PDB file of C-alpha atoms in Angstrom:
ATOM      1  CA  MET A 394     -17.170   0.417  -5.693  1.00 95.00           C
ATOM      2  CA  LYS A 395     -13.951  -0.851  -7.252  1.00 97.00           C
ATOM      3  CA  ILE A 396     -10.550  -0.410  -5.639  1.00 98.00           C
ATOM      4  CA  LEU A 397      -7.032  -0.987  -6.974  1.00 98.00           C
ATOM      5  CA  ILE A 398      -4.307  -2.002  -4.539  1.00 98.00           C
ATOM      6  CA  THR A 399      -0.775  -2.038  -5.929  1.00 96.00           C
ATOM      7  CA  GLY A 400       1.791  -4.144  -4.109  1.00 93.00           C
ATOM      8  CA  GLY A 401      -1.131  -6.219  -2.868  1.00 94.00           C
ATOM      9  CA  ALA A 402       0.984  -9.307  -2.155  1.00 94.00           C
ATOM     10  CA  GLY A 403       2.845  -7.503   0.622  1.00 90.00           C
ATOM     11  CA  ASN A 404       2.020  -7.526   4.328  1.00 89.00           C
ATOM     12  CA  ILE A 405       0.091  -4.289   4.754  1.00 90.00           C
ATOM     13  CA  ALA A 406      -1.540  -4.179   1.330  1.00 94.00           C
ATOM     14  CA  SER A 407      -2.762  -7.786   1.506  1.00 95.00           C
ATOM     15  CA  SER A 408      -4.339  -7.128   4.910  1.00 95.00           C
ATOM     16  CA  LEU A 409      -6.063  -4.063   3.488  1.00 96.00           C
ATOM     17  CA  ALA A 410      -7.277  -6.058   0.476  1.00 97.00           C
ATOM     18  CA  LYS A 411      -8.681  -8.768   2.724  1.00 96.00           C
ATOM     19  CA  LYS A 412     -10.602  -6.297   4.879  1.00 97.00           C
ATOM     20  CA  LEU A 413     -11.979  -4.323   1.927  1.00 97.00           C
ATOM     21  CA  ALA A 414     -13.114  -7.536   0.211  1.00 97.00           C
ATOM     22  CA  GLU A 415     -14.826  -8.662   3.432  1.00 96.00           C
ATOM     23  CA  LEU A 416     -16.672  -5.318   3.430  1.00 97.00           C
ATOM     24  CA  ASP A 417     -17.968  -6.257  -0.048  1.00 96.00           C
ATOM     25  CA  TYR A 418     -15.807  -3.905  -2.130  1.00 97.00           C
ATOM     26  CA  GLN A 419     -14.478  -5.151  -5.459  1.00 98.00           C
ATOM     27  CA  VAL A 420     -10.679  -5.254  -5.091  1.00 98.00           C
ATOM     28  CA  VAL A 421      -8.128  -5.623  -7.868  1.00 98.00           C
ATOM     29  CA  ILE A 422      -4.688  -6.534  -6.557  1.00 98.00           C
ATOM     30  CA  VAL A 423      -1.639  -5.799  -8.704  1.00 97.00           C
ATOM     31  CA  ASP A 424       1.792  -7.109  -7.766  1.00 96.00           C
ATOM     32  CA  ASN A 425       4.850  -8.314  -9.689  1.00 94.00           C
ATOM     33  CA  LEU A 426       5.672 -10.748  -6.840  1.00 93.00           C
ATOM     34  CA  LEU A 427       9.272  -9.516  -6.678  1.00 86.00           C
ATOM     35  CA  THR A 428       9.065  -9.082  -2.908  1.00 84.00           C
ATOM     36  CA  GLY A 429       5.441 -10.048  -2.257  1.00 89.00           C
ATOM     37  CA  SER A 430       4.025 -13.518  -1.842  1.00 92.00           C
ATOM     38  CA  ILE A 431       1.137 -15.084  -3.732  1.00 95.00           C
ATOM     39  CA  SER A 432       0.121 -16.814  -0.492  1.00 96.00           C
ATOM     40  CA  LYS A 433      -0.712 -13.433   1.089  1.00 95.00           C
ATOM     41  CA  ILE A 434      -3.279 -12.541  -1.551  1.00 95.00           C
ATOM     42  CA  PRO A 435      -6.759 -13.023  -0.086  1.00 93.00           C
ATOM     43  CA  LYS A 436      -8.936 -15.674  -1.696  1.00 92.00           C
ATOM     44  CA  ASN A 437     -12.313 -14.000  -1.872  1.00 91.00           C
ATOM     45  CA  LYS A 438     -15.063 -13.664  -4.474  1.00 96.00           C
ATOM     46  CA  ASN A 439     -14.449  -9.906  -4.388  1.00 96.00           C
ATOM     47  CA  THR A 440     -10.723 -10.034  -5.195  1.00 97.00           C
ATOM     48  CA  VAL A 441      -8.902 -10.362  -8.491  1.00 97.00           C
ATOM     49  CA  PHE A 442      -5.125 -10.727  -8.750  1.00 97.00           C
ATOM     50  CA  ILE A 443      -3.135  -9.400 -11.717  1.00 97.00           C
ATOM     51  CA  ASN A 444       0.581 -10.119 -11.984  1.00 97.00           C
ATOM     52  CA  ALA A 445       1.919  -6.821 -13.321  1.00 96.00           C
ATOM     53  CA  ASP A 446       4.555  -4.198 -12.571  1.00 94.00           C
ATOM     54  CA  VAL A 447       3.485  -0.617 -11.803  1.00 93.00           C
ATOM     55  CA  ASN A 448       6.732   0.546 -13.400  1.00 92.00           C
ATOM     56  CA  ASN A 449       5.414  -0.683 -16.767  1.00 94.00           C
ATOM     57  CA  LEU A 450       3.067   2.035 -18.037  1.00 95.00           C
ATOM     58  CA  ASP A 451       1.619  -0.131 -20.832  1.00 95.00           C
ATOM     59  CA  ASP A 452       0.596  -2.887 -18.412  1.00 94.00           C
ATOM     60  CA  MET A 453      -0.920  -0.436 -15.969  1.00 97.00           C
ATOM     61  CA  SER A 454      -2.707   1.507 -18.714  1.00 97.00           C
ATOM     62  CA  SER A 455      -4.534  -1.605 -19.865  1.00 97.00           C
ATOM     63  CA  ILE A 456      -5.512  -2.422 -16.262  1.00 97.00           C
ATOM     64  CA  PHE A 457      -6.926   1.079 -15.775  1.00 98.00           C
ATOM     65  CA  GLN A 458      -8.749   0.941 -19.131  1.00 97.00           C
ATOM     66  CA  THR A 459     -10.281  -2.457 -18.391  1.00 96.00           C
ATOM     67  CA  ASN A 460     -11.416  -1.530 -14.889  1.00 96.00           C
ATOM     68  CA  HIS A 461     -13.159   1.570 -13.658  1.00 95.00           C
ATOM     69  CA  PHE A 462     -11.570   2.202 -10.291  1.00 98.00           C
ATOM     70  CA  ASP A 463     -12.966   4.579  -7.720  1.00 98.00           C
ATOM     71  CA  TYR A 464      -9.969   4.511  -5.391  1.00 98.00           C
ATOM     72  CA  VAL A 465      -6.320   3.488  -5.616  1.00 98.00           C
ATOM     73  CA  PHE A 466      -4.053   2.411  -2.771  1.00 97.00           C
ATOM     74  CA  HIS A 467      -0.421   2.499  -3.932  1.00 95.00           C
ATOM     75  CA  TYR A 468       1.843   0.197  -1.898  1.00 92.00           C
ATOM     76  CA  ALA A 469       4.089  -1.210  -4.653  1.00 89.00           C
ATOM     77  CA  ALA A 470       7.793  -0.629  -4.002  1.00 78.00           C
ATOM     78  CA  ILE A 471      11.110  -2.325  -3.424  1.00 70.00           C
ATOM     79  CA  VAL A 472      11.383  -2.982   0.312  1.00 70.00           C
ATOM     80  CA  GLY A 473      14.228  -3.789   2.643  1.00 66.00           C
ATOM     81  CA  VAL A 474      17.357  -1.769   3.330  1.00 66.00           C
ATOM     82  CA  GLU A 475      19.720  -4.417   1.953  1.00 68.00           C
ATOM     83  CA  ARG A 476      17.651  -4.824  -1.195  1.00 67.00           C
ATOM     84  CA  THR A 477      17.479  -1.082  -1.850  1.00 68.00           C
ATOM     85  CA  LEU A 478      21.204  -0.621  -1.264  1.00 71.00           C
ATOM     86  CA  ALA A 479      22.025  -3.535  -3.560  1.00 75.00           C
ATOM     87  CA  ASN A 480      19.609  -2.336  -6.289  1.00 71.00           C
ATOM     88  CA  PRO A 481      19.517   1.477  -6.321  1.00 69.00           C
ATOM     89  CA  ILE A 482      18.219   1.514  -9.908  1.00 71.00           C
ATOM     90  CA  SER A 483      15.158  -0.416  -8.736  1.00 69.00           C
ATOM     91  CA  VAL A 484      14.444   2.364  -6.260  1.00 72.00           C
ATOM     92  CA  LEU A 485      14.608   4.902  -9.085  1.00 72.00           C
ATOM     93  CA  ASN A 486      12.243   2.704 -11.113  1.00 75.00           C
ATOM     94  CA  ASP A 487       9.792   2.862  -8.206  1.00 80.00           C
ATOM     95  CA  ILE A 488       9.680   6.624  -8.676  1.00 83.00           C
ATOM     96  CA  LYS A 489       8.562   5.964 -12.248  1.00 87.00           C
ATOM     97  CA  GLY A 490       5.916   3.609 -10.844  1.00 88.00           C
ATOM     98  CA  ILE A 491       4.550   6.361  -8.596  1.00 91.00           C
ATOM     99  CA  GLU A 492       4.471   8.712 -11.578  1.00 94.00           C
ATOM    100  CA  ASN A 493       2.635   6.081 -13.660  1.00 95.00           C
ATOM    101  CA  ILE A 494       0.008   5.527 -10.981  1.00 96.00           C
ATOM    102  CA  LEU A 495      -0.579   9.241 -10.383  1.00 96.00           C
ATOM    103  CA  THR A 496      -0.801   9.995 -14.102  1.00 97.00           C
ATOM    104  CA  LEU A 497      -3.247   7.155 -14.710  1.00 97.00           C
ATOM    105  CA  CYS A 498      -5.333   8.189 -11.704  1.00 97.00           C
ATOM    106  CA  ARG A 499      -5.547  11.713 -13.050  1.00 97.00           C
ATOM    107  CA  ASP A 500      -6.401  10.547 -16.564  1.00 97.00           C
ATOM    108  CA  HIS A 501      -9.082   8.125 -15.313  1.00 98.00           C
ATOM    109  CA  ASN A 502     -10.705  10.491 -12.807  1.00 96.00           C
ATOM    110  CA  ILE A 503      -9.914   8.417  -9.740  1.00 97.00           C
ATOM    111  CA  LYS A 504     -11.667   9.900  -6.693  1.00 97.00           C
ATOM    112  CA  ARG A 505      -8.712   9.521  -4.358  1.00 96.00           C
ATOM    113  CA  VAL A 506      -5.229   8.026  -4.280  1.00 96.00           C
ATOM    114  CA  PHE A 507      -3.777   6.715  -1.038  1.00 95.00           C
ATOM    115  CA  TYR A 508       0.002   6.473  -0.899  1.00 89.00           C
ATOM    116  CA  SER A 509       1.997   4.929   1.896  1.00 79.00           C
ATOM    117  CA  SER A 510       5.735   5.334   2.114  1.00 68.00           C
ATOM    118  CA  SER A 511       7.825   2.445   3.345  1.00 61.00           C
ATOM    119  CA  SER A 512       9.477   2.244   6.738  1.00 61.00           C
ATOM    120  CA  GLU A 513      12.794   2.650   4.928  1.00 59.00           C
ATOM    121  CA  VAL A 514      12.423   6.451   5.168  1.00 60.00           C
ATOM    122  CA  TYR A 515      13.212   6.227   8.873  1.00 61.00           C
ATOM    123  CA  GLY A 516      16.559   4.505   8.432  1.00 63.00           C
ATOM    124  CA  GLU A 517      18.331   2.604  11.189  1.00 65.00           C
ATOM    125  CA  PRO A 518      17.899   4.002  14.711  1.00 65.00           C
ATOM    126  CA  PHE A 519      20.986   5.213  16.537  1.00 69.00           C
ATOM    127  CA  GLU A 520      19.547   3.960  19.794  1.00 74.00           C
ATOM    128  CA  ILE A 521      16.528   2.015  20.890  1.00 71.00           C
ATOM    129  CA  PRO A 522      14.348   4.046  23.289  1.00 68.00           C
TER     130      PRO A 522
END
């Protein structure tokens, strides 16, 4: 079974990639390293890293054509309140990235897509319980 993890150089996605690779799944990690770190990418015989941006449909199309994924975990996004406020266009580009991933998954008959929103949807708490 082959799995694509976008944003795989981030905290949650890299932990997922590590665990799936340990369970003997073939894992392709895609990240543009804008906010992720190459040091977080697991070094395992079952993992492959590709430096690419999910917002670039051409790059992602070639990755989907080259690989035959069964499942896709989409974690790629701009993170951090300050970063999103300073770069609102980047947030809009992330919407294009989601569209690219969903379109490619549909076109390549992916069994299931897992999407995880960022913690940014919660905003800043008014009070700490």
